[in-house]
mmCIF file of C-alpha atoms and ligand atoms in Angstrom:
data_model
loop_
_atom_site.group_PDB
_atom_site.id
_atom_site.type_symbol
_atom_site.label_atom_id
_atom_site.label_comp_id
_atom_site.label_asym_id
_atom_site.label_seq_id
_atom_site.Cartn_x
_atom_site.Cartn_y
_atom_site.Cartn_z
ATOM 1 C CA MET X 1 26.325 4.304 3.586
ATOM 2 C CA ASN X 2 24.228 7.383 2.714
ATOM 3 C CA SER X 3 25.326 9.623 0.028
ATOM 4 C CA HIS X 4 22.089 11.512 -0.679
ATOM 5 C CA ALA X 5 22.302 15.425 0.133
ATOM 6 C CA GLY X 6 17.892 15.533 0.516
ATOM 7 C CA PRO X 7 16.349 18.884 1.663
ATOM 8 C CA TRP X 8 17.255 17.908 5.414
ATOM 9 C CA ASN X 9 20.567 17.277 5.270
ATOM 10 C CA GLY X 10 22.370 20.128 7.017
ATOM 11 C CA ALA X 11 21.176 23.153 8.134
ATOM 12 C CA ASN X 12 17.979 21.487 7.102
ATOM 13 C CA ALA X 13 17.863 19.158 9.181
ATOM 14 C CA VAL X 14 14.175 17.565 10.482
ATOM 15 C CA ALA X 15 13.642 17.360 14.497
ATOM 16 C CA GLN X 16 10.842 15.636 15.649
ATOM 17 C CA SER X 17 9.822 18.855 16.799
ATOM 18 C CA GLU X 18 6.404 19.744 16.552
ATOM 19 C CA ALA X 19 2.570 18.400 18.401
ATOM 20 C CA PRO X 20 2.055 15.064 17.167
ATOM 21 C CA MET X 21 -0.915 14.873 15.267
ATOM 22 C CA ILE X 22 -3.907 14.364 17.090
ATOM 23 C CA ASP X 23 -7.348 13.897 15.040
ATOM 24 C CA PRO X 24 -10.822 14.745 16.211
ATOM 25 C CA PHE X 25 -11.357 11.330 17.115
ATOM 26 C CA GLY X 26 -8.894 11.192 19.392
ATOM 27 C CA ARG X 27 -5.906 8.797 16.650
ATOM 28 C CA ALA X 28 -2.070 9.184 16.720
ATOM 29 C CA ILE X 29 -0.853 9.549 12.381
ATOM 30 C CA THR X 30 2.040 8.309 13.163
ATOM 31 C CA TYR X 31 2.106 6.401 9.567
ATOM 32 C CA LEU X 32 1.882 7.624 5.925
ATOM 33 C CA ARG X 33 1.526 6.433 2.688
ATOM 34 C CA VAL X 34 2.642 8.073 -0.633
ATOM 35 C CA SER X 35 1.945 7.333 -3.911
ATOM 36 C CA VAL X 36 4.397 8.181 -5.683
ATOM 37 C CA THR X 37 2.775 7.448 -8.996
ATOM 38 C CA ASP X 38 -0.637 6.287 -10.599
ATOM 39 C CA ARG X 39 1.023 4.429 -13.618
ATOM 40 C CA CYS X 40 1.795 0.903 -13.058
ATOM 41 C CA ASP X 41 3.369 -1.849 -15.638
ATOM 42 C CA PHE X 42 0.466 -4.360 -15.269
ATOM 43 C CA ARG X 43 -3.569 -3.877 -15.158
ATOM 44 C CA CYS X 44 -4.860 -5.625 -12.520
ATOM 45 C CA THR X 45 -8.604 -6.870 -13.541
ATOM 46 C CA TYR X 46 -10.195 -5.588 -10.131
ATOM 47 C CA CYS X 47 -7.788 -2.239 -9.504
ATOM 48 C CA MET X 48 -7.838 -0.460 -13.281
ATOM 49 C CA ALA X 49 -9.388 -0.116 -16.172
ATOM 50 C CA GLU X 50 -7.588 -1.340 -19.248
ATOM 51 C CA ASN X 51 -7.451 1.624 -20.503
ATOM 52 C CA MET X 52 -6.601 4.511 -17.699
ATOM 53 C CA THR X 53 -5.913 8.630 -18.118
ATOM 54 C CA PHE X 54 -3.417 9.001 -16.038
ATOM 55 C CA LEU X 55 -1.739 12.299 -14.709
ATOM 56 C CA PRO X 56 0.042 14.267 -17.251
ATOM 57 C CA LYS X 57 3.983 14.239 -15.639
ATOM 58 C CA LYS X 58 3.380 18.341 -15.227
ATOM 59 C CA ASP X 59 1.430 17.188 -12.540
ATOM 60 C CA LEU X 60 3.335 15.509 -10.487
ATOM 61 C CA LEU X 61 5.805 16.550 -6.940
ATOM 62 C CA THR X 62 9.084 16.209 -8.669
ATOM 63 C CA LEU X 63 11.319 13.524 -6.192
ATOM 64 C CA GLU X 64 12.605 16.649 -4.005
ATOM 65 C CA GLU X 65 9.258 17.955 -3.342
ATOM 66 C CA LEU X 66 7.926 14.373 -1.862
ATOM 67 C CA GLU X 67 11.133 14.194 0.390
ATOM 68 C CA ARG X 68 10.042 17.699 1.362
ATOM 69 C CA LEU X 69 6.971 16.805 1.882
ATOM 70 C CA CYS X 70 7.499 12.765 4.392
ATOM 71 C CA SER X 71 9.829 15.133 6.105
ATOM 72 C CA ALA X 72 7.639 16.934 7.079
ATOM 73 C CA PHE X 73 5.596 14.494 8.189
ATOM 74 C CA ILE X 74 8.041 13.345 9.877
ATOM 75 C CA ALA X 75 8.634 16.204 12.022
ATOM 76 C CA LYS X 76 4.915 16.525 12.573
ATOM 77 C CA GLY X 77 5.127 12.287 14.280
ATOM 78 C CA VAL X 78 5.656 10.451 11.601
ATOM 79 C CA ARG X 79 6.924 7.095 12.000
ATOM 80 C CA LYS X 80 6.263 4.744 9.801
ATOM 81 C CA LEU X 81 6.614 5.178 5.768
ATOM 82 C CA ARG X 82 4.974 3.585 2.698
ATOM 83 C CA LEU X 83 5.775 3.591 -0.370
ATOM 84 C CA THR X 84 3.368 2.617 -2.795
ATOM 85 C CA GLY X 85 2.038 3.501 -6.356
ATOM 86 C CA GLY X 86 0.633 3.038 -9.164
ATOM 87 C CA GLU X 87 3.716 0.810 -9.173
ATOM 88 C CA PRO X 88 6.614 2.735 -7.130
ATOM 89 C CA LEU X 89 9.366 0.933 -8.549
ATOM 90 C CA VAL X 90 8.307 2.032 -12.369
ATOM 91 C CA ARG X 91 8.527 6.374 -11.220
ATOM 92 C CA LYS X 92 11.889 7.602 -12.670
ATOM 93 C CA ASN X 93 14.607 7.275 -10.429
ATOM 94 C CA ILE X 94 12.895 6.465 -7.297
ATOM 95 C CA MET X 95 15.900 5.256 -5.567
ATOM 96 C CA HIS X 96 16.301 8.740 -4.837
ATOM 97 C CA LEU X 97 13.225 9.595 -2.716
ATOM 98 C CA VAL X 98 14.382 5.726 -1.094
ATOM 99 C CA ARG X 99 17.800 6.466 0.181
ATOM 100 C CA GLY X 100 16.534 10.561 1.172
ATOM 101 C CA LEU X 101 14.001 8.549 2.819
ATOM 102 C CA GLY X 102 15.982 5.862 4.184
ATOM 103 C CA ALA X 103 18.748 9.155 5.986
ATOM 104 C CA HIS X 104 15.488 8.917 8.139
ATOM 105 C CA VAL X 105 15.807 5.486 9.479
ATOM 106 C CA HIS X 106 19.510 5.760 9.615
ATOM 107 C CA ALA X 107 19.290 8.612 11.608
ATOM 108 C CA GLY X 108 16.079 7.037 13.788
ATOM 109 C CA ARG X 109 13.472 9.487 13.267
ATOM 110 C CA LEU X 110 11.592 6.943 11.166
ATOM 111 C CA ASP X 111 10.720 3.216 12.410
ATOM 112 C CA GLU X 112 10.443 1.799 9.214
ATOM 113 C CA LEU X 113 10.924 2.441 5.847
ATOM 114 C CA THR X 114 8.958 -0.209 3.127
ATOM 115 C CA LEU X 115 7.221 -0.253 -0.008
ATOM 116 C CA THR X 116 4.514 -1.980 -1.627
ATOM 117 C CA THR X 117 5.371 -3.327 -5.151
ATOM 118 C CA ASN X 118 4.022 -5.892 -7.588
ATOM 119 C CA GLY X 119 7.693 -7.086 -7.554
ATOM 120 C CA SER X 120 7.780 -7.067 -12.049
ATOM 121 C CA GLN X 121 11.149 -4.502 -10.897
ATOM 122 C CA LEU X 122 11.898 -6.037 -7.419
ATOM 123 C CA ALA X 123 14.482 -7.890 -9.198
ATOM 124 C CA ARG X 124 17.441 -4.340 -9.734
ATOM 125 C CA HIS X 125 16.277 -2.854 -6.847
ATOM 126 C CA ALA X 126 16.152 -5.430 -4.540
ATOM 127 C CA ALA X 127 19.705 -4.887 -3.207
ATOM 128 C CA GLU X 128 19.683 -0.534 -3.322
ATOM 129 C CA LEU X 129 16.692 -0.842 -0.926
ATOM 130 C CA ALA X 130 18.333 -2.876 1.378
ATOM 131 C CA ASP X 131 21.097 -0.828 1.280
ATOM 132 C CA CYS X 132 18.589 2.463 1.677
ATOM 133 C CA GLY X 133 17.276 1.028 5.358
ATOM 134 C CA VAL X 134 14.421 -0.682 3.169
ATOM 135 C CA ARG X 135 14.141 -4.363 5.826
ATOM 136 C CA ARG X 136 10.309 -5.930 4.456
ATOM 137 C CA ILE X 137 8.672 -4.860 1.880
ATOM 138 C CA ASN X 138 5.103 -6.028 0.482
ATOM 139 C CA VAL X 139 4.886 -7.903 -2.900
ATOM 140 C CA SER X 140 1.020 -8.558 -3.973
ATOM 141 C CA LEU X 141 -0.007 -11.564 -5.541
ATOM 142 C CA ASP X 142 -2.821 -13.284 -6.283
ATOM 143 C CA THR X 143 -1.947 -17.013 -7.253
ATOM 144 C CA LEU X 144 1.218 -19.012 -8.726
ATOM 145 C CA ASP X 145 -0.173 -19.735 -12.195
ATOM 146 C CA ALA X 146 1.391 -18.172 -14.695
ATOM 147 C CA GLU X 147 -1.285 -17.978 -16.570
ATOM 148 C CA LYS X 148 -3.762 -16.986 -14.151
ATOM 149 C CA PHE X 149 -0.928 -14.387 -13.748
ATOM 150 C CA ARG X 150 -1.622 -13.118 -16.676
ATOM 151 C CA THR X 151 -4.736 -12.670 -16.959
ATOM 152 C CA ILE X 152 -5.757 -11.102 -13.039
ATOM 153 C CA THR X 153 -2.847 -8.377 -14.191
ATOM 154 C CA ARG X 154 -3.711 -7.979 -18.207
ATOM 155 C CA TRP X 155 0.045 -7.863 -18.251
ATOM 156 C CA GLY X 156 2.116 -9.475 -15.861
ATOM 157 C CA GLU X 157 4.358 -12.012 -16.047
ATOM 158 C CA LEU X 158 5.608 -13.920 -13.279
ATOM 159 C CA SER X 159 8.546 -14.948 -13.493
ATOM 160 C CA LYS X 160 9.587 -11.947 -13.754
ATOM 161 C CA VAL X 161 8.150 -10.963 -10.110
ATOM 162 C CA MET X 162 9.614 -14.201 -9.050
ATOM 163 C CA GLU X 163 12.911 -13.443 -9.432
ATOM 164 C CA GLY X 164 12.131 -10.186 -7.524
ATOM 165 C CA ILE X 165 11.163 -12.031 -4.614
ATOM 166 C CA ASP X 166 14.011 -14.386 -4.723
ATOM 167 C CA ALA X 167 16.719 -11.299 -5.262
ATOM 168 C CA ALA X 168 14.546 -9.333 -2.249
ATOM 169 C CA GLN X 169 15.436 -12.506 -0.042
ATOM 170 C CA ALA X 170 19.032 -13.190 -1.388
ATOM 171 C CA ALA X 171 19.273 -8.843 -0.632
ATOM 172 C CA GLY X 172 17.711 -9.637 3.555
ATOM 173 C CA LEU X 173 14.419 -7.931 2.447
ATOM 174 C CA ARG X 174 11.462 -9.275 4.509
ATOM 175 C CA ILE X 175 8.380 -9.523 2.279
ATOM 176 C CA LYS X 176 4.904 -9.966 3.048
ATOM 177 C CA ILE X 177 2.778 -11.240 0.219
ATOM 178 C CA ASN X 178 -0.426 -9.962 -0.143
ATOM 179 C CA ALA X 179 -2.955 -11.628 -2.011
ATOM 180 C CA VAL X 180 -6.795 -9.964 -3.053
ATOM 181 C CA ALA X 181 -9.346 -12.866 -2.363
ATOM 182 C CA LEU X 182 -11.102 -13.310 -5.267
ATOM 183 C CA LYS X 183 -14.549 -15.453 -5.960
ATOM 184 C CA ASP X 184 -13.800 -17.983 -8.028
ATOM 185 C CA PHE X 185 -9.906 -16.746 -9.007
ATOM 186 C CA ASN X 186 -8.163 -17.538 -6.455
ATOM 187 C CA ASP X 187 -9.592 -18.298 -4.133
ATOM 188 C CA ARG X 188 -9.609 -22.446 -3.972
ATOM 189 C CA GLU X 189 -6.113 -21.431 -4.716
ATOM 190 C CA ILE X 190 -5.314 -19.576 -1.126
ATOM 191 C CA PRO X 191 -4.129 -22.858 0.998
ATOM 192 C CA ASP X 192 -0.574 -23.668 -1.550
ATOM 193 C CA LEU X 193 -0.403 -19.414 -1.951
ATOM 194 C CA MET X 194 -0.282 -20.098 1.863
ATOM 195 C CA ARG X 195 1.639 -23.027 1.821
ATOM 196 C CA TRP X 196 4.478 -21.828 -0.558
ATOM 197 C CA ALA X 197 4.965 -17.947 1.337
ATOM 198 C CA HIS X 198 4.943 -19.639 4.356
ATOM 199 C CA GLY X 199 7.673 -22.954 3.158
ATOM 200 C CA ARG X 200 9.832 -19.296 2.138
ATOM 201 C CA GLY X 201 9.360 -17.685 5.300
ATOM 202 C CA MET X 202 7.185 -14.862 4.252
ATOM 203 C CA ASP X 203 3.702 -14.183 5.498
ATOM 204 C CA LEU X 204 0.635 -14.052 3.613
ATOM 205 C CA THR X 205 -2.489 -11.107 3.727
ATOM 206 C CA LEU X 206 -4.920 -11.893 2.219
ATOM 207 C CA ILE X 207 -7.729 -8.371 1.437
ATOM 208 C CA GLU X 208 -11.042 -7.853 0.242
ATOM 209 C CA THR X 209 -11.857 -6.187 -3.103
ATOM 210 C CA MET X 210 -12.954 -3.183 -2.595
ATOM 211 C CA PRO X 211 -15.508 -0.607 -4.096
ATOM 212 C CA MET X 212 -12.596 1.919 -5.633
ATOM 213 C CA GLY X 213 -12.882 3.145 -8.809
ATOM 214 C CA GLU X 214 -14.746 1.982 -12.224
ATOM 215 C CA ILE X 215 -14.091 -1.096 -14.078
ATOM 216 C CA GLU X 216 -14.907 -3.657 -16.486
ATOM 217 C CA GLU X 217 -16.443 -5.978 -14.245
ATOM 218 C CA ASP X 218 -18.166 -6.484 -11.445
ATOM 219 C CA ARG X 219 -16.511 -6.983 -8.233
ATOM 220 C CA THR X 220 -19.310 -7.907 -6.943
ATOM 221 C CA ASP X 221 -19.169 -10.596 -8.907
ATOM 222 C CA ARG X 222 -15.488 -11.220 -7.228
ATOM 223 C CA TYR X 223 -16.497 -10.224 -3.892
ATOM 224 C CA LEU X 224 -15.401 -13.012 -1.536
ATOM 225 C CA PRO X 225 -15.698 -11.833 2.462
ATOM 226 C CA LEU X 226 -13.079 -13.082 4.221
ATOM 227 C CA SER X 227 -14.826 -14.541 7.129
ATOM 228 C CA GLN X 228 -16.110 -16.798 4.755
ATOM 229 C CA MET X 229 -12.631 -17.979 3.013
ATOM 230 C CA ARG X 230 -11.560 -18.112 7.150
ATOM 231 C CA ALA X 231 -14.519 -20.811 7.995
ATOM 232 C CA ARG X 232 -12.681 -22.378 5.109
ATOM 233 C CA LEU X 233 -9.546 -22.527 6.151
ATOM 234 C CA ALA X 234 -10.594 -23.483 9.715
ATOM 235 C CA GLU X 235 -11.940 -26.752 7.931
ATOM 236 C CA GLU X 236 -8.146 -27.489 6.596
ATOM 237 C CA PHE X 237 -5.473 -25.823 8.958
ATOM 238 C CA THR X 238 -5.642 -24.930 12.414
ATOM 239 C CA LEU X 239 -5.596 -20.998 12.901
ATOM 240 C CA THR X 240 -4.634 -19.340 16.308
ATOM 241 C CA GLU X 241 -5.131 -15.829 17.093
ATOM 242 C CA ASN X 242 -1.814 -14.072 16.947
ATOM 243 C CA ALA X 243 -1.008 -10.533 18.773
ATOM 244 C CA TYR X 244 1.672 -9.519 15.973
ATOM 245 C CA ARG X 245 0.802 -6.164 14.328
ATOM 246 C CA THR X 246 2.799 -4.388 11.695
ATOM 247 C CA GLY X 247 0.683 -1.121 12.183
ATOM 248 C CA GLY X 248 -1.655 -1.402 9.175
ATOM 249 C CA PRO X 249 -4.643 -2.879 9.329
ATOM 250 C CA ALA X 250 -4.193 -6.659 9.209
ATOM 251 C CA ARG X 251 -5.290 -9.403 11.927
ATOM 252 C CA TYR X 252 -3.068 -11.806 12.306
ATOM 253 C CA VAL X 253 -3.148 -15.477 13.377
ATOM 254 C CA THR X 254 -0.410 -18.354 13.008
ATOM 255 C CA VAL X 255 -1.142 -21.380 10.776
ATOM 256 C CA GLU X 256 -0.082 -24.534 13.176
ATOM 257 C CA GLU X 257 0.318 -26.781 10.437
ATOM 258 C CA THR X 258 3.153 -23.786 8.303
ATOM 259 C CA GLY X 259 4.207 -22.250 11.663
ATOM 260 C CA GLY X 260 3.350 -19.095 9.408
ATOM 261 C CA ARG X 261 1.307 -16.704 9.944
ATOM 262 C CA LEU X 262 -1.560 -15.014 7.693
ATOM 263 C CA GLY X 263 -3.054 -11.357 8.330
ATOM 264 C CA PHE X 264 -6.953 -11.195 6.866
ATOM 265 C CA ILE X 265 -7.261 -7.189 5.487
ATOM 266 C CA THR X 266 -10.935 -6.935 5.449
ATOM 267 C CA PRO X 267 -12.285 -3.554 5.128
ATOM 268 C CA MET X 268 -15.674 -4.679 3.777
ATOM 269 C CA THR X 269 -17.143 -7.474 6.452
ATOM 270 C CA HIS X 270 -14.671 -5.433 9.267
ATOM 271 C CA ASN X 271 -14.119 -2.444 9.925
ATOM 272 C CA PHE X 272 -10.802 -1.481 12.004
ATOM 273 C CA CYS X 273 -11.006 2.174 10.827
ATOM 274 C CA GLU X 274 -10.969 2.731 14.823
ATOM 275 C CA SER X 275 -7.325 2.230 15.408
ATOM 276 C CA CYS X 276 -6.051 4.199 12.136
ATOM 277 C CA ASN X 277 -3.363 5.701 12.535
ATOM 278 C CA ARG X 278 -2.353 6.640 8.912
ATOM 279 C CA VAL X 279 -3.064 9.254 6.168
ATOM 280 C CA ARG X 280 -2.063 9.253 1.990
ATOM 281 C CA LEU X 281 -0.415 11.791 0.275
ATOM 282 C CA THR X 282 -0.269 11.541 -3.997
ATOM 283 C CA CYS X 283 2.157 12.391 -6.023
ATOM 284 C CA THR X 284 0.458 15.605 -6.815
ATOM 285 C CA GLY X 285 0.239 16.267 -3.308
ATOM 286 C CA THR X 286 -2.655 15.413 -2.310
ATOM 287 C CA LEU X 287 -3.341 14.565 1.339
ATOM 288 C CA TYR X 288 -5.876 11.710 1.635
ATOM 289 C CA MET X 289 -7.329 11.437 5.617
ATOM 290 C CA CYS X 290 -9.644 8.259 4.507
ATOM 291 C CA LEU X 291 -9.144 5.813 1.732
ATOM 292 C CA GLY X 292 -12.951 4.972 1.327
ATOM 293 C CA GLN X 293 -13.856 8.623 1.507
ATOM 294 C CA ASN X 294 -13.368 11.811 -1.415
ATOM 295 C CA ASP X 295 -12.279 14.777 1.386
ATOM 296 C CA ALA X 296 -8.716 15.521 0.209
ATOM 297 C CA ALA X 297 -6.370 18.348 1.488
ATOM 298 C CA ASP X 298 -4.229 19.667 -1.375
ATOM 299 C CA LEU X 299 -0.713 20.524 0.453
ATOM 300 C CA ARG X 300 1.278 21.197 -3.289
ATOM 301 C CA LEU X 301 0.087 25.016 -2.839
ATOM 302 C CA PRO X 302 1.638 24.992 0.583
ATOM 303 C CA LEU X 303 3.901 23.543 -0.815
ATOM 304 C CA ARG X 304 5.098 25.528 -2.711
ATOM 305 C CA ALA X 305 4.081 28.924 -1.999
ATOM 306 C CA SER X 306 7.505 29.278 0.615
ATOM 307 C CA GLU X 307 10.724 27.490 1.192
ATOM 308 C CA ASP X 308 10.263 27.258 4.963
ATOM 309 C CA ASP X 309 7.314 24.618 6.629
ATOM 310 C CA ALA X 310 4.767 26.812 8.186
ATOM 311 C CA LEU X 311 2.477 26.471 5.736
ATOM 312 C CA LEU X 312 2.618 22.854 4.889
ATOM 313 C CA SER X 313 2.523 22.489 8.978
ATOM 314 C CA GLN X 314 -0.517 24.595 9.125
ATOM 315 C CA ALA X 315 -2.342 22.995 6.026
ATOM 316 C CA ILE X 316 -1.189 19.192 7.983
ATOM 317 C CA ASP X 317 -3.068 19.909 11.090
ATOM 318 C CA GLU X 318 -5.920 20.946 9.103
ATOM 319 C CA ALA X 319 -6.355 18.306 7.590
ATOM 320 C CA ILE X 320 -5.783 16.032 10.078
ATOM 321 C CA GLY X 321 -8.618 18.000 11.618
ATOM 322 C CA ARG X 322 -11.310 16.924 9.157
ATOM 323 C CA LYS X 323 -10.196 13.456 9.188
ATOM 324 C CA PRO X 324 -13.392 11.414 9.254
ATOM 325 C CA LYS X 325 -14.007 8.430 11.402
ATOM 326 C CA GLY X 326 -14.098 5.833 8.929
ATOM 327 C CA HIS X 327 -15.287 4.310 5.980
ATOM 328 C CA ASP X 328 -18.479 3.121 4.646
ATOM 329 C CA PHE X 329 -18.051 0.963 1.833
ATOM 330 C CA ILE X 330 -20.964 -1.311 0.161
ATOM 331 C CA ILE X 331 -20.185 -3.607 -2.091
ATOM 332 C CA ASP X 332 -23.194 -4.373 -4.242
ATOM 333 C CA ARG X 333 -24.568 -4.227 -7.384
ATOM 334 C CA ARG X 334 -27.124 -1.358 -7.313
ATOM 335 C CA ASN X 335 -23.796 0.650 -6.009
ATOM 336 C CA ARG X 336 -21.491 3.014 -7.830
ATOM 337 C CA PRO X 337 -17.798 2.755 -6.330
ATOM 338 C CA ALA X 338 -17.710 3.807 -3.173
ATOM 339 C CA VAL X 339 -14.849 6.207 -4.436
ATOM 340 C CA ALA X 340 -14.433 7.351 -7.727
ATOM 341 C CA ARG X 341 -11.356 6.916 -7.455
ATOM 342 C CA HIS X 342 -9.109 3.896 -8.273
ATOM 343 C CA MET X 343 -6.391 2.225 -5.958
ATOM 344 C CA SER X 344 -3.583 3.331 -7.721
ATOM 345 C CA VAL X 345 -4.307 6.206 -6.751
ATOM 346 C CA THR X 346 -3.187 5.891 -3.315
ATOM 347 C CA GLY X 347 -1.945 2.885 -2.786
ATOM 348 C CA GLY X 348 -2.763 -0.264 -0.622
HETATM 349 N N1 SAM R 1 2.350 -1.610 -7.667
HETATM 350 C C1 SAM R 1 1.839 -1.956 -5.884
HETATM 351 C C2 SAM R 1 1.520 -3.826 -6.356
HETATM 352 O O1 SAM R 1 1.063 -3.957 -7.238
HETATM 353 O O2 SAM R 1 1.248 -3.827 -4.794
HETATM 354 C C3 SAM R 1 1.922 -1.407 -5.513
HETATM 355 C C4 SAM R 1 -0.317 -0.239 -5.429
HETATM 356 S S1 SAM R 1 -1.518 -1.817 -5.403
HETATM 357 C C5 SAM R 1 -2.672 -0.671 -5.545
HETATM 358 C C6 SAM R 1 -1.543 -1.982 -3.573
HETATM 359 C C7 SAM R 1 -2.291 -3.048 -3.578
HETATM 360 O O3 SAM R 1 -3.537 -2.917 -3.651
HETATM 361 C C8 SAM R 1 -2.084 -4.347 -4.396
HETATM 362 O O4 SAM R 1 -2.387 -5.278 -3.390
HETATM 363 C C9 SAM R 1 -3.404 -4.746 -5.113
HETATM 364 O O5 SAM R 1 -4.100 -6.543 -5.045
HETATM 365 C C10 SAM R 1 -4.587 -3.434 -3.901
HETATM 366 N N2 SAM R 1 -5.746 -3.904 -4.421
HETATM 367 C C11 SAM R 1 -5.577 -3.264 -5.363
HETATM 368 N N3 SAM R 1 -7.391 -2.555 -6.004
HETATM 369 C C12 SAM R 1 -8.272 -2.440 -5.177
HETATM 370 C C13 SAM R 1 -9.486 -2.581 -4.822
HETATM 371 N N4 SAM R 1 -10.620 -2.795 -5.239
HETATM 372 N N5 SAM R 1 -9.646 -3.532 -3.408
HETATM 373 C C14 SAM R 1 -8.822 -4.518 -2.614
HETATM 374 N N6 SAM R 1 -7.153 -3.661 -2.806
HETATM 375 C C15 SAM R 1 -6.987 -3.137 -3.833
#
């Protein structure tokens, strides 16, 4: 079922007719992440400051404009699209966009439409997400302890996230749990988190904390190299290398004792830029060609300058032509964050 009448349904339907996007290092860009809002109903301490200044609503692209931008990327060879934020499910009427993008999945123009969510609003939306063509989602969850959950998210309620996970599984969505590994916060709990996730048929991926945006604390205090975490886990579990890939940066092992998959996203200890296939669009139409660099391209101007996509397509090509080789995150006490923007601007 698709009741959506988006800009590509009918006369303007997109075909994947344009030349593929290849960056200066020969990498094909096939994966677009779209931050649909910079706002979030949580304030995870490693992600945001408590008092954040968010974008004025008037600066946001409309959902129709975001659809048009996404369809331009799909026409240029994007096969996987992830909605993120901020919290994507707090953007008003977000399901209109999901339904519109889902039409690309149903038509075979997109291999995957997915999203990264904190799960707080998932119970309300899970069934509709599945109906729109979403098959798999990432839920960010750093602890199973309700009090610790409240501490790390500042405002979050674990029970709501659990309801969201239940609803998503009931709707047939596959879930990957993403946890940022934080020294002296959740490191000792990771084995339990993993057993729980695997016990429910969910993959678990661990992420290293990245130096993005000023926060109240010093990230160095919480930074935990995943090489250490992996070595600790290997004392308790049998970790077997696994060739499984989702098109993202995670590298997986199978945990023989649980039968589940454990992923590692290691932007700090092992830079995975050589296989980067991604670019990131913000809710204002700014395109970041690398999560860890400041260079960006404004796509709002060419988007609004004309009704056909020629200018937009040209601006995208120019931006891809500037995609850098990679990031050079450094996390230590002497350095300011590598990039000034918070992760909530571009999303995970
Ligand atoms: N609100 C959604 C969520 O919670 O999944 C999507 C946006 S959130 C910014 C995406 C992911 O980025 C979350 O898994 C979060 O834990 C992670 N994240 C936020 N700040 C980070 C940082 N500085 N380093 C590493 N991961 C971070």
